[in-house]
mmCIF file of C-alpha atoms and ligand atoms in Angstrom:
data_model
loop_
_atom_site.group_PDB
_atom_site.id
_atom_site.type_symbol
_atom_site.label_atom_id
_atom_site.label_comp_id
_atom_site.label_asym_id
_atom_site.label_seq_id
_atom_site.Cartn_x
_atom_site.Cartn_y
_atom_site.Cartn_z
ATOM 1 C CA MET M 620 0.272 -0.118 -0.749
ATOM 2 C CA LYS M 621 1.089 3.548 -0.551
ATOM 3 C CA LYS M 622 2.411 5.458 2.270
ATOM 4 C CA GLY M 623 3.601 8.923 2.792
ATOM 5 C CA PRO M 624 0.249 12.272 3.031
ATOM 6 C CA GLU M 625 -1.580 10.457 -0.036
ATOM 7 C CA ASP M 626 -2.052 7.024 2.092
ATOM 8 C CA PRO M 627 -5.736 6.258 2.969
ATOM 9 C CA THR M 628 -5.181 5.064 6.276
ATOM 10 C CA ASP M 629 -2.752 8.002 6.956
ATOM 11 C CA LEU M 630 -4.908 10.594 5.560
ATOM 12 C CA VAL M 631 -8.360 9.265 8.172
ATOM 13 C CA ALA M 632 -5.552 9.358 10.957
ATOM 14 C CA ARG M 633 -5.077 12.706 10.353
ATOM 15 C CA ALA M 634 -8.449 14.383 9.937
ATOM 16 C CA ARG M 635 -9.270 12.597 13.477
ATOM 17 C CA ALA M 636 -7.092 14.157 15.031
ATOM 18 C CA GLY M 637 -8.739 17.412 14.283
ATOM 19 C CA GLU M 638 -6.150 18.253 10.769
ATOM 20 C CA ALA M 639 -8.763 20.188 8.638
ATOM 21 C CA ARG M 640 -6.321 19.788 5.513
ATOM 22 C CA ALA M 641 -6.798 16.146 5.800
ATOM 23 C CA VAL M 642 -10.698 16.343 6.232
ATOM 24 C CA ALA M 643 -10.702 18.910 3.313
ATOM 25 C CA ARG M 644 -8.316 16.198 1.117
ATOM 26 C CA LEU M 645 -10.691 13.350 1.463
ATOM 27 C CA VAL M 646 -13.602 15.622 0.385
ATOM 28 C CA SER M 647 -11.725 15.576 -2.382
ATOM 29 C CA MET M 648 -10.931 12.383 -3.230
ATOM 30 C CA VAL M 649 -14.861 11.980 -2.294
ATOM 31 C CA GLU M 650 -15.372 14.750 -4.956
ATOM 32 C CA ASP M 651 -13.295 13.476 -7.109
ATOM 33 C CA GLY M 652 -14.261 9.308 -7.031
ATOM 34 C CA SER M 653 -10.939 8.650 -6.567
ATOM 35 C CA PRO M 654 -9.965 5.247 -6.965
ATOM 36 C CA GLN M 655 -8.443 4.868 -3.325
ATOM 37 C CA LEU M 656 -12.615 5.806 -2.140
ATOM 38 C CA ARG M 657 -12.678 2.289 -1.537
ATOM 39 C CA GLU M 658 -9.500 2.542 0.762
ATOM 40 C CA VAL M 659 -10.912 6.025 2.352
ATOM 41 C CA MET M 660 -14.260 4.380 3.302
ATOM 42 C CA ALA M 661 -12.790 0.948 4.674
ATOM 43 C CA ALA M 662 -10.992 3.285 7.042
ATOM 44 C CA LEU M 663 -13.735 5.840 8.009
ATOM 45 C CA VAL M 664 -16.532 3.139 8.433
ATOM 46 C CA PRO M 665 -15.652 1.939 11.565
ATOM 47 C CA HIS M 666 -15.617 5.905 13.243
ATOM 48 C CA ALA M 667 -18.891 7.109 12.075
ATOM 49 C CA GLY M 668 -21.938 7.060 13.047
ATOM 50 C CA HIS M 669 -21.803 9.875 16.395
ATOM 51 C CA ALA M 670 -22.470 13.205 14.048
ATOM 52 C CA HIS M 671 -26.541 14.841 13.892
ATOM 53 C CA VAL M 672 -26.699 15.551 10.646
ATOM 54 C CA VAL M 673 -29.021 18.423 9.869
ATOM 55 C CA GLY M 674 -30.117 18.961 6.035
ATOM 56 C CA ILE M 675 -31.242 22.799 5.919
ATOM 57 C CA THR M 676 -33.897 22.451 2.546
ATOM 58 C CA GLY M 677 -35.909 25.717 1.478
ATOM 59 C CA SER M 678 -36.517 27.960 -1.635
ATOM 60 C CA PRO M 679 -34.000 29.466 -3.359
ATOM 61 C CA GLY M 680 -33.455 33.163 -1.388
ATOM 62 C CA VAL M 681 -35.651 31.608 1.696
ATOM 63 C CA GLY M 682 -31.694 32.086 3.695
ATOM 64 C CA LYS M 683 -30.518 28.891 3.983
ATOM 65 C CA SER M 684 -27.011 30.185 3.763
ATOM 66 C CA THR M 685 -27.312 32.581 6.503
ATOM 67 C CA THR M 686 -30.106 30.063 8.353
ATOM 68 C CA THR M 687 -26.745 27.837 8.437
ATOM 69 C CA ASN M 688 -24.574 30.228 9.504
ATOM 70 C CA ALA M 689 -26.015 31.815 12.036
ATOM 71 C CA LEU M 690 -27.297 27.841 13.666
ATOM 72 C CA VAL M 691 -23.078 27.110 13.644
ATOM 73 C CA THR M 692 -22.619 30.376 15.551
ATOM 74 C CA GLU M 693 -25.519 28.821 17.921
ATOM 75 C CA LEU M 694 -24.060 25.538 17.805
ATOM 76 C CA ARG M 695 -20.249 26.861 18.601
ATOM 77 C CA LYS M 696 -21.547 28.066 21.900
ATOM 78 C CA PRO M 697 -21.499 25.061 23.644
ATOM 79 C CA ARG M 698 -17.724 24.334 21.771
ATOM 80 C CA ARG M 699 -19.643 21.380 19.459
ATOM 81 C CA ARG M 700 -17.975 20.573 16.820
ATOM 82 C CA VAL M 701 -19.761 20.779 13.489
ATOM 83 C CA GLY M 702 -19.576 20.351 9.946
ATOM 84 C CA VAL M 703 -21.567 22.213 7.099
ATOM 85 C CA LEU M 704 -20.860 20.503 3.681
ATOM 86 C CA ALA M 705 -22.734 22.672 1.083
ATOM 87 C CA VAL M 706 -24.186 20.913 -1.575
ATOM 88 C CA ASP M 707 -24.129 22.556 -5.418
ATOM 89 C CA PRO M 708 -26.367 19.872 -7.600
ATOM 90 C CA SER M 709 -26.744 22.389 -10.383
ATOM 91 C CA SER M 710 -22.952 22.868 -10.845
ATOM 92 C CA PRO M 711 -20.445 20.118 -12.507
ATOM 93 C CA PHE M 712 -17.184 22.701 -11.469
ATOM 94 C CA SER M 713 -16.272 22.938 -7.438
ATOM 95 C CA GLY M 714 -14.822 26.126 -8.340
ATOM 96 C CA GLY M 715 -16.955 29.186 -7.819
ATOM 97 C CA ALA M 716 -18.336 26.579 -4.902
ATOM 98 C CA LEU M 717 -14.761 26.601 -3.097
ATOM 99 C CA LEU M 718 -14.558 30.975 -3.711
ATOM 100 C CA GLY M 719 -18.741 30.536 -1.911
ATOM 101 C CA ASP M 720 -16.968 28.562 1.273
ATOM 102 C CA ARG M 721 -15.076 31.962 2.314
ATOM 103 C CA VAL M 722 -17.695 34.508 0.730
ATOM 104 C CA ARG M 723 -20.823 32.701 2.770
ATOM 105 C CA MET M 724 -19.269 31.486 6.142
ATOM 106 C CA GLN M 725 -16.667 34.375 6.807
ATOM 107 C CA ASP M 726 -17.808 34.552 10.362
ATOM 108 C CA HIS M 727 -16.682 30.732 10.833
ATOM 109 C CA ALA M 728 -14.036 30.505 8.331
ATOM 110 C CA THR M 729 -10.910 30.847 11.278
ATOM 111 C CA ASP M 730 -12.721 28.404 13.410
ATOM 112 C CA PRO M 731 -10.907 25.013 13.880
ATOM 113 C CA GLY M 732 -13.838 23.802 15.303
ATOM 114 C CA VAL M 733 -16.026 24.535 12.306
ATOM 115 C CA TYR M 734 -15.239 22.461 8.944
ATOM 116 C CA ILE M 735 -17.120 24.410 5.780
ATOM 117 C CA ARG M 736 -16.945 22.731 2.385
ATOM 118 C CA SER M 737 -18.872 23.358 -0.408
ATOM 119 C CA MET M 738 -18.957 20.042 -2.803
ATOM 120 C CA ALA M 739 -20.430 19.980 -6.394
ATOM 121 C CA SER M 740 -22.001 16.576 -7.575
ATOM 122 C CA ARG M 741 -23.551 16.843 -10.898
ATOM 123 C CA GLY M 742 -22.181 14.971 -13.795
ATOM 124 C CA HIS M 743 -21.105 12.703 -10.878
ATOM 125 C CA LEU M 744 -22.028 9.012 -11.048
ATOM 126 C CA GLY M 745 -24.671 8.686 -9.096
ATOM 127 C CA GLY M 746 -24.887 12.212 -8.163
ATOM 128 C CA LEU M 747 -26.676 13.102 -4.514
ATOM 129 C CA SER M 748 -27.316 9.887 -3.282
ATOM 130 C CA TRP M 749 -23.624 8.690 -3.448
ATOM 131 C CA THR M 750 -21.402 11.319 -3.193
ATOM 132 C CA THR M 751 -23.306 12.851 -0.478
ATOM 133 C CA PRO M 752 -22.948 10.083 2.384
ATOM 134 C CA GLN M 753 -20.088 8.981 1.561
ATOM 135 C CA ALA M 754 -18.937 13.512 1.728
ATOM 136 C CA LEU M 755 -20.345 13.355 5.405
ATOM 137 C CA ARG M 756 -19.356 10.168 6.157
ATOM 138 C CA VAL M 757 -14.840 12.419 6.148
ATOM 139 C CA LEU M 758 -17.039 15.287 8.253
ATOM 140 C CA ASP M 759 -18.730 12.467 10.766
ATOM 141 C CA ALA M 760 -15.552 10.200 11.522
ATOM 142 C CA ALA M 761 -13.573 13.763 11.629
ATOM 143 C CA GLY M 762 -15.189 13.890 15.504
ATOM 144 C CA CYS M 763 -18.281 16.722 14.040
ATOM 145 C CA ASP M 764 -20.815 16.669 16.956
ATOM 146 C CA VAL M 765 -23.361 18.102 13.675
ATOM 147 C CA VAL M 766 -23.242 18.350 10.334
ATOM 148 C CA VAL M 767 -24.961 20.323 8.443
ATOM 149 C CA VAL M 768 -26.275 19.725 5.483
ATOM 150 C CA GLU M 769 -27.369 22.772 2.943
ATOM 151 C CA THR M 770 -28.740 22.936 -0.702
ATOM 152 C CA VAL M 771 -27.421 25.262 -2.614
ATOM 153 C CA GLY M 772 -28.729 26.471 -6.346
ATOM 154 C CA VAL M 773 -31.935 25.702 -7.661
ATOM 155 C CA GLY M 774 -32.769 22.262 -7.994
ATOM 156 C CA GLN M 775 -33.761 19.416 -7.500
ATOM 157 C CA SER M 776 -32.764 18.337 -4.699
ATOM 158 C CA GLU M 777 -34.873 18.921 -1.551
ATOM 159 C CA VAL M 778 -36.413 16.148 -1.145
ATOM 160 C CA GLU M 779 -33.201 14.168 -1.734
ATOM 161 C CA ILE M 780 -30.895 15.994 1.080
ATOM 162 C CA ALA M 781 -33.743 14.571 2.959
ATOM 163 C CA GLY M 782 -33.800 11.637 2.382
ATOM 164 C CA LEU M 783 -29.281 11.881 3.384
ATOM 165 C CA ALA M 784 -30.255 13.776 6.407
ATOM 166 C CA ASP M 785 -31.288 12.201 10.436
ATOM 167 C CA THR M 786 -33.099 15.066 10.575
ATOM 168 C CA THR M 787 -34.701 18.071 7.647
ATOM 169 C CA VAL M 788 -35.186 21.557 8.438
ATOM 170 C CA VAL M 789 -37.373 23.272 6.063
ATOM 171 C CA LEU M 790 -37.565 26.917 5.688
ATOM 172 C CA MET M 791 -39.738 29.191 4.814
ATOM 173 C CA ALA M 792 -40.172 33.022 5.103
ATOM 174 C CA PRO M 793 -43.215 35.323 4.081
ATOM 175 C CA GLY M 794 -43.810 37.010 0.908
ATOM 176 C CA ALA M 795 -43.001 33.972 -1.502
ATOM 177 C CA GLY M 796 -45.863 32.186 -1.463
ATOM 178 C CA ASP M 797 -44.528 29.804 -0.065
ATOM 179 C CA GLY M 798 -46.978 28.843 2.858
ATOM 180 C CA ILE M 799 -49.799 27.640 -0.159
ATOM 181 C CA GLN M 800 -46.714 26.297 -2.850
ATOM 182 C CA ALA M 801 -45.318 23.729 -0.144
ATOM 183 C CA ALA M 802 -48.466 21.828 0.388
ATOM 184 C CA LYS M 803 -48.320 21.642 -3.538
ATOM 185 C CA ALA M 804 -44.375 21.053 -3.174
ATOM 186 C CA GLY M 805 -45.054 18.006 -0.869
ATOM 187 C CA ILE M 806 -42.087 20.055 1.648
ATOM 188 C CA LEU M 807 -44.702 19.140 4.143
ATOM 189 C CA GLU M 808 -44.088 15.658 4.198
ATOM 190 C CA ILE M 809 -40.043 16.066 4.372
ATOM 191 C CA GLY M 810 -39.581 18.776 7.225
ATOM 192 C CA ASP M 811 -39.024 17.382 11.070
ATOM 193 C CA VAL M 812 -38.432 20.885 11.951
ATOM 194 C CA TYR M 813 -40.167 24.363 9.833
ATOM 195 C CA ALA M 814 -38.380 27.555 10.508
ATOM 196 C CA VAL M 815 -40.373 30.396 8.973
ATOM 197 C CA ASN M 816 -36.777 32.903 8.921
ATOM 198 C CA LYS M 817 -36.776 37.122 7.915
ATOM 199 C CA ALA M 818 -39.899 37.312 11.221
ATOM 200 C CA ASP M 819 -39.192 40.369 11.018
ATOM 201 C CA ARG M 820 -40.979 41.039 8.139
ATOM 202 C CA ASP M 821 -44.697 41.215 7.296
ATOM 203 C CA GLY M 822 -46.163 37.865 6.942
ATOM 204 C CA ALA M 823 -44.222 35.986 9.094
ATOM 205 C CA GLU M 824 -47.358 35.152 11.604
ATOM 206 C CA GLN M 825 -49.224 33.960 9.137
ATOM 207 C CA VAL M 826 -46.998 31.623 7.602
ATOM 208 C CA ARG M 827 -46.139 30.113 11.163
ATOM 209 C CA ARG M 828 -50.026 29.631 10.933
ATOM 210 C CA GLU M 829 -50.783 27.948 7.482
ATOM 211 C CA LEU M 830 -48.135 25.726 8.751
ATOM 212 C CA ARG M 831 -49.729 25.137 11.442
ATOM 213 C CA SER M 832 -52.926 24.024 10.238
ATOM 214 C CA ALA M 833 -51.322 22.274 7.365
ATOM 215 C CA ILE M 834 -49.214 20.170 9.703
ATOM 216 C CA ALA M 835 -52.511 19.622 11.834
ATOM 217 C CA LEU M 836 -53.983 18.076 9.661
ATOM 218 C CA GLY M 837 -51.718 15.733 8.030
ATOM 219 C CA ASP M 838 -52.558 11.849 9.594
ATOM 220 C CA ARG M 839 -49.437 10.507 12.355
ATOM 221 C CA PRO M 840 -49.759 8.224 13.996
ATOM 222 C CA GLU M 841 -49.778 7.274 17.839
ATOM 223 C CA GLY M 842 -46.222 8.496 19.415
ATOM 224 C CA ALA M 843 -45.495 9.534 15.795
ATOM 225 C CA TRP M 844 -43.262 13.120 15.874
ATOM 226 C CA LYS M 845 -45.209 16.805 15.431
ATOM 227 C CA PRO M 846 -42.595 19.157 13.667
ATOM 228 C CA PRO M 847 -42.479 22.271 15.750
ATOM 229 C CA VAL M 848 -42.419 25.795 13.878
ATOM 230 C CA VAL M 849 -39.934 28.128 14.835
ATOM 231 C CA MET M 850 -39.987 31.439 13.636
ATOM 232 C CA THR M 851 -36.523 32.984 13.029
ATOM 233 C CA VAL M 852 -34.689 35.925 11.920
ATOM 234 C CA ALA M 853 -31.453 34.724 11.055
ATOM 235 C CA GLN M 854 -30.018 37.470 10.310
ATOM 236 C CA SER M 855 -29.696 38.547 14.228
ATOM 237 C CA GLY M 856 -29.867 35.045 15.646
ATOM 238 C CA ARG M 857 -33.206 35.737 16.547
ATOM 239 C CA GLY M 858 -34.583 32.102 17.280
ATOM 240 C CA LEU M 859 -31.573 29.933 16.391
ATOM 241 C CA ASP M 860 -31.388 28.853 20.095
ATOM 242 C CA GLU M 861 -34.952 27.366 19.699
ATOM 243 C CA LEU M 862 -34.283 26.283 16.564
ATOM 244 C CA ALA M 863 -31.165 24.166 18.344
ATOM 245 C CA ARG M 864 -32.866 23.283 21.013
ATOM 246 C CA GLU M 865 -35.913 21.935 18.352
ATOM 247 C CA LEU M 866 -33.196 19.610 16.446
ATOM 248 C CA ASP M 867 -31.526 18.526 19.828
ATOM 249 C CA ARG M 868 -35.141 17.288 20.878
ATOM 250 C CA HIS M 869 -35.740 15.517 17.509
ATOM 251 C CA ARG M 870 -32.002 13.553 17.582
ATOM 252 C CA ALA M 871 -32.768 12.657 21.347
ATOM 253 C CA TRP M 872 -36.790 11.474 19.907
ATOM 254 C CA LEU M 873 -34.692 9.582 16.888
ATOM 255 C CA GLU M 874 -32.570 7.426 19.427
ATOM 256 C CA GLU M 875 -35.779 6.608 21.568
ATOM 257 C CA THR M 876 -37.605 5.567 19.124
ATOM 258 C CA GLY M 877 -35.326 3.341 16.834
ATOM 259 C CA GLU M 878 -35.678 5.660 13.736
ATOM 260 C CA LEU M 879 -32.508 7.268 14.019
ATOM 261 C CA LEU M 880 -31.096 3.465 13.214
ATOM 262 C CA ARG M 881 -33.603 3.012 10.431
ATOM 263 C CA ARG M 882 -33.069 6.316 8.274
ATOM 264 C CA ARG M 883 -29.572 5.496 8.276
ATOM 265 C CA THR M 884 -30.424 2.316 7.474
ATOM 266 C CA ARG M 885 -32.165 3.459 4.548
ATOM 267 C CA ARG M 886 -29.235 5.836 4.162
ATOM 268 C CA ALA M 887 -26.527 3.297 3.702
ATOM 269 C CA ARG M 888 -28.924 1.234 1.169
ATOM 270 C CA GLU M 889 -29.272 4.165 -0.924
ATOM 271 C CA GLU M 890 -25.620 4.788 -1.275
ATOM 272 C CA ILE M 891 -24.751 0.819 -1.650
ATOM 273 C CA GLU M 892 -27.455 0.632 -4.334
ATOM 274 C CA ALA M 893 -25.137 3.661 -5.864
ATOM 275 C CA ILE M 894 -22.374 2.235 -5.484
ATOM 276 C CA ALA M 895 -23.657 -1.010 -7.107
ATOM 277 C CA VAL M 896 -25.089 0.605 -9.822
ATOM 278 C CA ALA M 897 -21.747 2.317 -11.418
ATOM 279 C CA ALA M 898 -20.019 -0.377 -11.901
ATOM 280 C CA LEU M 899 -22.477 -2.736 -13.226
ATOM 281 C CA ARG M 900 -22.508 0.201 -15.785
ATOM 282 C CA THR M 901 -18.983 0.070 -15.339
ATOM 283 C CA ARG M 902 -19.562 -3.972 -16.416
ATOM 284 C CA TRP M 903 -22.237 -3.149 -18.611
ATOM 285 C CA GLU M 904 -20.258 -0.549 -20.464
ATOM 286 C CA ASP M 905 -16.907 -2.966 -21.138
ATOM 287 C CA VAL M 906 -19.599 -5.914 -22.646
ATOM 288 C CA SER M 907 -22.160 -3.408 -24.669
ATOM 289 C CA SER M 908 -19.301 -2.225 -26.943
ATOM 290 C CA HIS M 909 -17.938 -5.623 -26.762
ATOM 291 C CA ASP M 910 -17.844 -7.458 -30.480
ATOM 292 C CA GLY M 911 -20.297 -10.286 -28.669
ATOM 293 C CA LEU M 912 -23.353 -7.531 -29.398
ATOM 294 C CA ASP M 913 -22.664 -7.077 -33.106
ATOM 295 C CA ALA M 914 -22.735 -11.110 -33.525
ATOM 296 C CA LEU M 915 -26.228 -11.387 -31.648
ATOM 297 C CA ALA M 916 -27.752 -8.508 -33.492
ATOM 298 C CA GLU M 917 -26.703 -9.987 -37.018
ATOM 299 C CA ALA M 918 -28.564 -13.353 -35.838
ATOM 300 C CA VAL M 919 -31.567 -11.823 -34.437
ATOM 301 C CA VAL M 920 -31.502 -9.773 -38.278
ATOM 302 C CA ALA M 921 -30.199 -13.477 -39.554
ATOM 303 C CA GLY M 922 -34.029 -14.936 -38.005
ATOM 304 C CA ALA M 923 -31.311 -17.074 -36.047
ATOM 305 C CA LYS M 924 -31.780 -15.869 -32.912
ATOM 306 C CA ASP M 925 -34.661 -14.365 -30.999
ATOM 307 C CA PRO M 926 -33.856 -10.780 -29.106
ATOM 308 C CA TYR M 927 -34.943 -12.265 -25.735
ATOM 309 C CA ALA M 928 -32.327 -15.195 -25.878
ATOM 310 C CA ALA M 929 -29.822 -12.467 -27.382
ATOM 311 C CA ALA M 930 -30.517 -10.596 -24.847
ATOM 312 C CA ASP M 931 -29.536 -12.977 -22.072
ATOM 313 C CA GLU M 932 -26.707 -13.904 -23.426
ATOM 314 C CA LEU M 933 -25.680 -10.540 -23.211
ATOM 315 C CA VAL M 934 -26.612 -10.703 -20.083
ATOM 316 C CA ALA M 935 -24.648 -14.018 -18.889
ATOM 317 C CA THR M 936 -21.530 -11.898 -20.340
ATOM 318 C CA ALA M 937 -22.021 -8.843 -18.267
ATOM 319 C CA GLY M 938 -23.029 -11.008 -15.323
ATOM 320 C CA SER M 939 -19.430 -13.363 -15.677
HETATM 321 P P1 GDP K 1064 -30.798 31.264 0.237
HETATM 322 O O1 GDP K 1064 -30.926 31.235 -0.733
HETATM 323 O O2 GDP K 1064 -31.832 30.537 0.445
HETATM 324 O O3 GDP K 1064 -29.445 31.162 1.062
HETATM 325 O O4 GDP K 1064 -30.577 32.805 1.551
HETATM 326 P P2 GDP K 1064 -29.794 33.957 1.600
HETATM 327 O O5 GDP K 1064 -28.885 33.023 2.939
HETATM 328 O O6 GDP K 1064 -28.732 34.120 0.824
HETATM 329 O O7 GDP K 1064 -30.646 34.556 2.380
HETATM 330 C C1 GDP K 1064 -31.027 35.847 0.499
HETATM 331 C C2 GDP K 1064 -31.434 36.728 1.777
HETATM 332 O O8 GDP K 1064 -32.092 37.366 2.272
HETATM 333 C C3 GDP K 1064 -30.022 37.486 1.585
HETATM 334 O O9 GDP K 1064 -30.434 39.274 1.041
HETATM 335 C C4 GDP K 1064 -30.141 37.579 3.734
HETATM 336 O O10 GDP K 1064 -29.594 38.963 3.765
HETATM 337 C C5 GDP K 1064 -31.739 37.468 3.566
HETATM 338 N N1 GDP K 1064 -32.106 37.433 5.004
HETATM 339 C C6 GDP K 1064 -31.664 36.540 5.318
HETATM 340 N N2 GDP K 1064 -32.441 36.039 6.493
HETATM 341 C C7 GDP K 1064 -32.706 37.212 6.948
HETATM 342 C C8 GDP K 1064 -33.831 37.610 7.853
HETATM 343 O O11 GDP K 1064 -33.752 36.786 8.667
HETATM 344 N N3 GDP K 1064 -34.306 38.596 7.911
HETATM 345 C C9 GDP K 1064 -34.460 39.394 6.178
HETATM 346 N N4 GDP K 1064 -35.040 40.280 6.689
HETATM 347 N N5 GDP K 1064 -33.586 39.252 5.327
HETATM 348 C C10 GDP K 1064 -32.699 37.742 5.788
#
């Protein structure tokens, strides 16, 4: 095995010792789909599982990045170690996103207890379903108590983020027609905690009322979690203490009910599937570019073979 600064076991040890550069390098390896990822994940897995993964989602402009920034400030009061993963599903490049790290989270840029990373995921096989859980694992194993995943840009990613998090926070704000549109977008199904941000603006109270009645209408079995609605002004940090308390309360509920394990198992399943499908696709590309396919096609055209039998033969080759 290769030794030195790029040795995966060594990198993982340094990340766990709190070396920010090693953490950054590991996330880059995830982003680039490094051939060493297999070793990296094997070294990380025994150390993962401690962090509370919190997803922050909502329409563009609602205040996700401002809220993330303010939430980190709140979580740092009791000196919790925090990771922030800003996922940009609409951008194939991380260059711009990396610049974004510095601009967006200036308050925490020099705090050694905070890791901030942006990650582009378009253009990767498996997209969010693969790269994000792996990057989360890096931050988790590096000793973060909480990892906040935030989507940047516009995309179909709201629901995907919800699938990746232990706790999903849905942000709303007055003036965006959010209350009514939310029900249509299915966002009422994904929130564990709702925050009505921009509570300093007119109409916030109405958004809260609409949300509360929509939540009350939902069918919920006995003992199920009832999503709370918190009012926040992310710019000034107002209400962030309550948001942090609700996150802790939800985490405790997840543990007590076994839901945490269920969510994490579902997440691992999706990750395994994404890796397996990518492996099958690679194998498939080898097979479909093989001369064998031409020979089978000729046999079908000549009436010597039916297309199902030909496909069976091809699949058998791919499986071997
Ligand atoms: P994102 O697109 O969801 O990440 O939203 P941003 O965090 O970039 O915020 C969008 C705009 O809303 C920015 O101009 C923020 O300064 C502003 N903003 C964020 N939170 C608040 C708030 O609580 N009150 C008010 N009035 N403006 C806010």
